Amino acid sequence: MNLQRTETTDNKPSGWNFDNSYSRLPDYLHVRLRPTPVTAPETILFNRSLARQLGLDDQVLAGNQGAALFSGNRLPEGADPLAQAYAGHQFGHFTVLGDGRAHLLGEQITPDGHRFDIQLKGSGRTPFSRNGDGRAALGPMLREYLISEAMEGLGIPTTRSLAVVLSGESVYREVPLPGAILTRVAASHIRVGTFQYLAAYQNREGLRLLTSYTLGRHFPEQAEADNPFLALLQEVIARQASLIARWMLVGFVHGVMNTDNMALCGETIDYGPCAFMDRYDPATVFSSIDHGGRYAYGRQPAIGHWNLSRFAETLLPLLSDNEEQSIELANNCLTNFPELFRQNWLAGMRAKLGLFNAEAEDEVLIQDLLTCLHQAEADYTNTLRDLSLTTPAEEPVFRHPGFVAWQRRWQSRRARQTESIPNSRELMNAHNPALIARNHRVEEALEAADQGDYGPARTLLEVLARPYDLCAEHAAYREPPPASFLPYQTFCGT
Ligand code: AMP
Ligand code: MG
């Protein structure tokens, strides 16, 4: 593919500082092409603090210039847009995919030297679009913005959202909907599926190259190991064990854990039919297309493990010169996943219960609490948050006989540690969010936005930016959904 020269179209300098390493990788990993311009771009959300962290001028970009750039109508200085090639197991079935409606503009180098992908989503057709229109509706793009920023607020590794811009055009799903473009910021978009793509074409040289690129970009320490391929596998497994534990601890259901939606850097990526669980139930599924409950809340660790096995398979030709030995090496790493996950999750649950040290019986204590929450159909977030209250909590579960008995066990467990109760309470409040992106609040914000009112989405963003701080003003956002709202489903509207 020929190198396209990118125009300098900024009228005011706005801090772009691109160095596009991915576009320098071989042609088989991407297709260079520009976003398709839209009729009337209008910025409706712009993340000023993220812009500043990226070294961008948020004053300049909040206006028309930002709308032109974040819609793809103009290219920022130094951009070299491309669609990435990748494959993936979608609901267990292998497919060759690629960015069908996204353009990687390039990699912004921040003032403190960090590298971030700047990607437009909903920016037009690409050779990977298959039958899709390359576009996105406002609702799903706003949803990704809201939930990814909620995850950031919770301190969970995630891609970020820089802007949502209306395109001024309709997209046709079942009905015409307002079209929009999201600007996504990610440590990178290298996925398990990127490796699967090269493995599917038996591109061994490509695998070697992508591995060394990935090591250089995200895993400098592992790059120095005796067997960097093995070290990469171990670290990717470790990061996913940590990430999925973080999801489980806050009741997050990703909803579409296909291998193309698992980023090697360990960030949560691709917010489609995701949602936070209200009542505790391991079988919780929100996605209308997840009939078998493959990606249910309680199945996420097992699915993560399955996805990592698909990743390990792509590395087999590189792990050693001997196939049997490679399989043994890979299996040894993969076998660690359940225990790694368990250790991450247990440590997190102990903090949620205000426990500083570890006792052998803790896991039983925790499981008994979860059983209790399940039986009482208790709200997961609120029950855990209110556990630290000194005054009796309002949640009905606090009067449930089984729960009262459990609380006594927990209190005596807590009394056995040397830390004071106020310290324990502080630990709990730092690990039990008061505010999650409740589905009924997200829907309310999306519905208002469809009517041209972006106030509820902006307010929700402010509330979710500090989920561990509870102020009286935000108390209403803690409330579980009204019964009329349930059961809740997300539609994988693209
Ligand atoms: P996702 O479910 O968002 O992970 O997307 C799965 C695949 O479908 C990716 O390759 C997307 O680029 C592609 N895709 C989703 N929606 C569209 C669309 N409207 N037009 C073209 N490609 C799409
Ligand atoms: Mg995807």
PDB file of N, CA, C and O and ligand atoms in Angstrom, residues 86 90 97-101 129-130 132-135 173 260-261 270 494, ligand 1:
ATOM      1  N   TYR A  86      -7.849  -8.032  12.108  1.00  0.00           N
ATOM      2  CA  TYR A  86      -7.819  -9.006  13.197  1.00  0.00           C
ATOM      3  C   TYR A  86      -8.894 -10.050  12.959  1.00  0.00           C
ATOM      4  O   TYR A  86      -9.720  -9.914  12.052  1.00  0.00           O
ATOM      5  N   GLN A  90     -16.128 -15.322  17.975  1.00  0.00           N
ATOM      6  CA  GLN A  90     -17.329 -14.638  18.419  1.00  0.00           C
ATOM      7  C   GLN A  90     -18.310 -15.702  18.879  1.00  0.00           C
ATOM      8  O   GLN A  90     -18.716 -16.550  18.082  1.00  0.00           O
ATOM      9  N   LEU A  97     -12.187 -10.748  11.073  1.00  0.00           N
ATOM     10  CA  LEU A  97     -12.953  -9.515  11.277  1.00  0.00           C
ATOM     11  C   LEU A  97     -12.190  -8.302  10.749  1.00  0.00           C
ATOM     12  O   LEU A  97     -12.113  -8.083   9.555  1.00  0.00           O
ATOM     13  N   GLY A  98     -11.589  -7.539  11.631  1.00  0.00           N
ATOM     14  CA  GLY A  98     -10.951  -6.274  11.260  1.00  0.00           C
ATOM     15  C   GLY A  98     -11.867  -5.124  11.607  1.00  0.00           C
ATOM     16  O   GLY A  98     -13.059  -5.319  11.852  1.00  0.00           O
ATOM     17  N   ASP A  99     -11.306  -3.910  11.647  1.00  0.00           N
ATOM     18  CA  ASP A  99     -12.105  -2.719  11.968  1.00  0.00           C
ATOM     19  C   ASP A  99     -13.079  -2.444  10.837  1.00  0.00           C
ATOM     20  O   ASP A  99     -12.688  -1.933   9.788  1.00  0.00           O
ATOM     21  N   GLY A 100     -14.338  -2.769  11.073  1.00  0.00           N
ATOM     22  CA  GLY A 100     -15.335  -2.555  10.032  1.00  0.00           C
ATOM     23  C   GLY A 100     -15.939  -1.167  10.080  1.00  0.00           C
ATOM     24  O   GLY A 100     -16.673  -0.759   9.172  1.00  0.00           O
ATOM     25  N   ARG A 101     -15.664  -0.461  11.162  1.00  0.00           N
ATOM     26  CA  ARG A 101     -16.237   0.892  11.271  1.00  0.00           C
ATOM     27  C   ARG A 101     -15.381   1.767  12.174  1.00  0.00           C
ATOM     28  O   ARG A 101     -15.896   2.635  12.869  1.00  0.00           O
ATOM     29  N   SER A 129     -15.683  -4.075   6.452  1.00  0.00           N
ATOM     30  CA  SER A 129     -17.055  -3.774   6.897  1.00  0.00           C
ATOM     31  C   SER A 129     -18.049  -4.908   6.649  1.00  0.00           C
ATOM     32  O   SER A 129     -19.132  -4.908   7.226  1.00  0.00           O
ATOM     33  N   ARG A 130     -17.695  -5.839   5.787  1.00  0.00           N
ATOM     34  CA  ARG A 130     -18.646  -6.888   5.386  1.00  0.00           C
ATOM     35  C   ARG A 130     -19.967  -6.225   4.998  1.00  0.00           C
ATOM     36  O   ARG A 130     -19.969  -5.348   4.164  1.00  0.00           O
ATOM     37  N   GLY A 132     -21.813  -4.325   6.914  1.00  0.00           N
ATOM     38  CA  GLY A 132     -22.137  -3.190   7.781  1.00  0.00           C
ATOM     39  C   GLY A 132     -22.005  -1.852   7.071  1.00  0.00           C
ATOM     40  O   GLY A 132     -21.364  -1.740   6.020  1.00  0.00           O
ATOM     41  N   ASP A 133     -22.611  -0.840   7.656  1.00  0.00           N
ATOM     42  CA  ASP A 133     -22.588   0.498   7.042  1.00  0.00           C
ATOM     43  C   ASP A 133     -21.399   1.335   7.529  1.00  0.00           C
ATOM     44  O   ASP A 133     -21.251   2.486   7.111  1.00  0.00           O
ATOM     45  N   GLY A 134     -20.593   0.775   8.427  1.00  0.00           N
ATOM     46  CA  GLY A 134     -19.433   1.521   8.913  1.00  0.00           C
ATOM     47  C   GLY A 134     -19.789   2.605   9.917  1.00  0.00           C
ATOM     48  O   GLY A 134     -18.926   3.363  10.356  1.00  0.00           O
ATOM     49  N   ARG A 135     -21.042   2.677  10.269  1.00  0.00           N
ATOM     50  CA  ARG A 135     -21.514   3.759  11.139  1.00  0.00           C
ATOM     51  C   ARG A 135     -21.976   3.255  12.497  1.00  0.00           C
ATOM     52  O   ARG A 135     -22.106   2.055  12.700  1.00  0.00           O
ATOM     53  N   ARG A 173     -31.092   1.234  11.645  1.00  0.00           N
ATOM     54  CA  ARG A 173     -31.064  -0.067  12.290  1.00  0.00           C
ATOM     55  C   ARG A 173     -32.463  -0.635  12.052  1.00  0.00           C
ATOM     56  O   ARG A 173     -32.828  -0.831  10.917  1.00  0.00           O
ATOM     57  N   ASP A 260     -11.732 -11.105  20.073  1.00  0.00           N
ATOM     58  CA  ASP A 260     -11.360  -9.821  19.459  1.00  0.00           C
ATOM     59  C   ASP A 260     -11.607  -8.668  20.424  1.00  0.00           C
ATOM     60  O   ASP A 260     -11.166  -7.545  20.176  1.00  0.00           O
ATOM     61  N   ASN A 261     -12.306  -8.944  21.510  1.00  0.00           N
ATOM     62  CA  ASN A 261     -12.575  -7.901  22.498  1.00  0.00           C
ATOM     63  C   ASN A 261     -11.738  -8.094  23.755  1.00  0.00           C
ATOM     64  O   ASN A 261     -12.117  -7.644  24.833  1.00  0.00           O
ATOM     65  N   ASP A 270     -14.114  -2.487  24.264  1.00  0.00           N
ATOM     66  CA  ASP A 270     -15.304  -2.786  23.483  1.00  0.00           C
ATOM     67  C   ASP A 270     -16.545  -2.942  24.337  1.00  0.00           C
ATOM     68  O   ASP A 270     -16.983  -4.049  24.656  1.00  0.00           O
ATOM     69  N   THR A 494     -25.529  -1.686  17.053  1.00  0.00           N
ATOM     70  CA  THR A 494     -24.249  -1.113  16.654  1.00  0.00           C
ATOM     71  C   THR A 494     -24.521   0.257  16.071  1.00  0.00           C
ATOM     72  O   THR A 494     -23.714   0.894  15.540  1.00  0.00           O
TER      73      THR A 494
HETATM   74  P1  AMP B   1     -18.061  -5.652  17.973  1.00  0.00           P
HETATM   75  O1  AMP B   1     -19.245  -6.497  18.274  1.00  0.00           O
HETATM   76  O2  AMP B   1     -18.285  -4.182  18.195  1.00  0.00           O
HETATM   77  O3  AMP B   1     -16.816  -6.137  18.638  1.00  0.00           O
HETATM   78  O4  AMP B   1     -17.831  -5.753  16.396  1.00  0.00           O
HETATM   79  C1  AMP B   1     -17.535  -6.963  15.757  1.00  0.00           C
HETATM   80  C2  AMP B   1     -17.113  -6.703  14.336  1.00  0.00           C
HETATM   81  O5  AMP B   1     -18.182  -6.160  13.563  1.00  0.00           O
HETATM   82  C3  AMP B   1     -15.958  -5.714  14.187  1.00  0.00           C
HETATM   83  O6  AMP B   1     -15.163  -6.164  13.124  1.00  0.00           O
HETATM   84  C4  AMP B   1     -16.663  -4.437  13.836  1.00  0.00           C
HETATM   85  O7  AMP B   1     -15.813  -3.552  13.141  1.00  0.00           O
HETATM   86  C5  AMP B   1     -17.791  -4.942  12.961  1.00  0.00           C
HETATM   87  N1  AMP B   1     -18.946  -4.020  12.924  1.00  0.00           N
HETATM   88  C6  AMP B   1     -19.839  -3.787  13.898  1.00  0.00           C
HETATM   89  N2  AMP B   1     -20.757  -2.893  13.508  1.00  0.00           N
HETATM   90  C7  AMP B   1     -20.444  -2.532  12.245  1.00  0.00           C
HETATM   91  C8  AMP B   1     -21.019  -1.639  11.280  1.00  0.00           C
HETATM   92  N3  AMP B   1     -22.114  -0.913  11.547  1.00  0.00           N
HETATM   93  N4  AMP B   1     -20.404  -1.541  10.083  1.00  0.00           N
HETATM   94  C9  AMP B   1     -19.311  -2.269   9.792  1.00  0.00           C
HETATM   95  N5  AMP B   1     -18.739  -3.117  10.652  1.00  0.00           N
HETATM   96  C10 AMP B   1     -19.281  -3.262  11.856  1.00  0.00           C
END
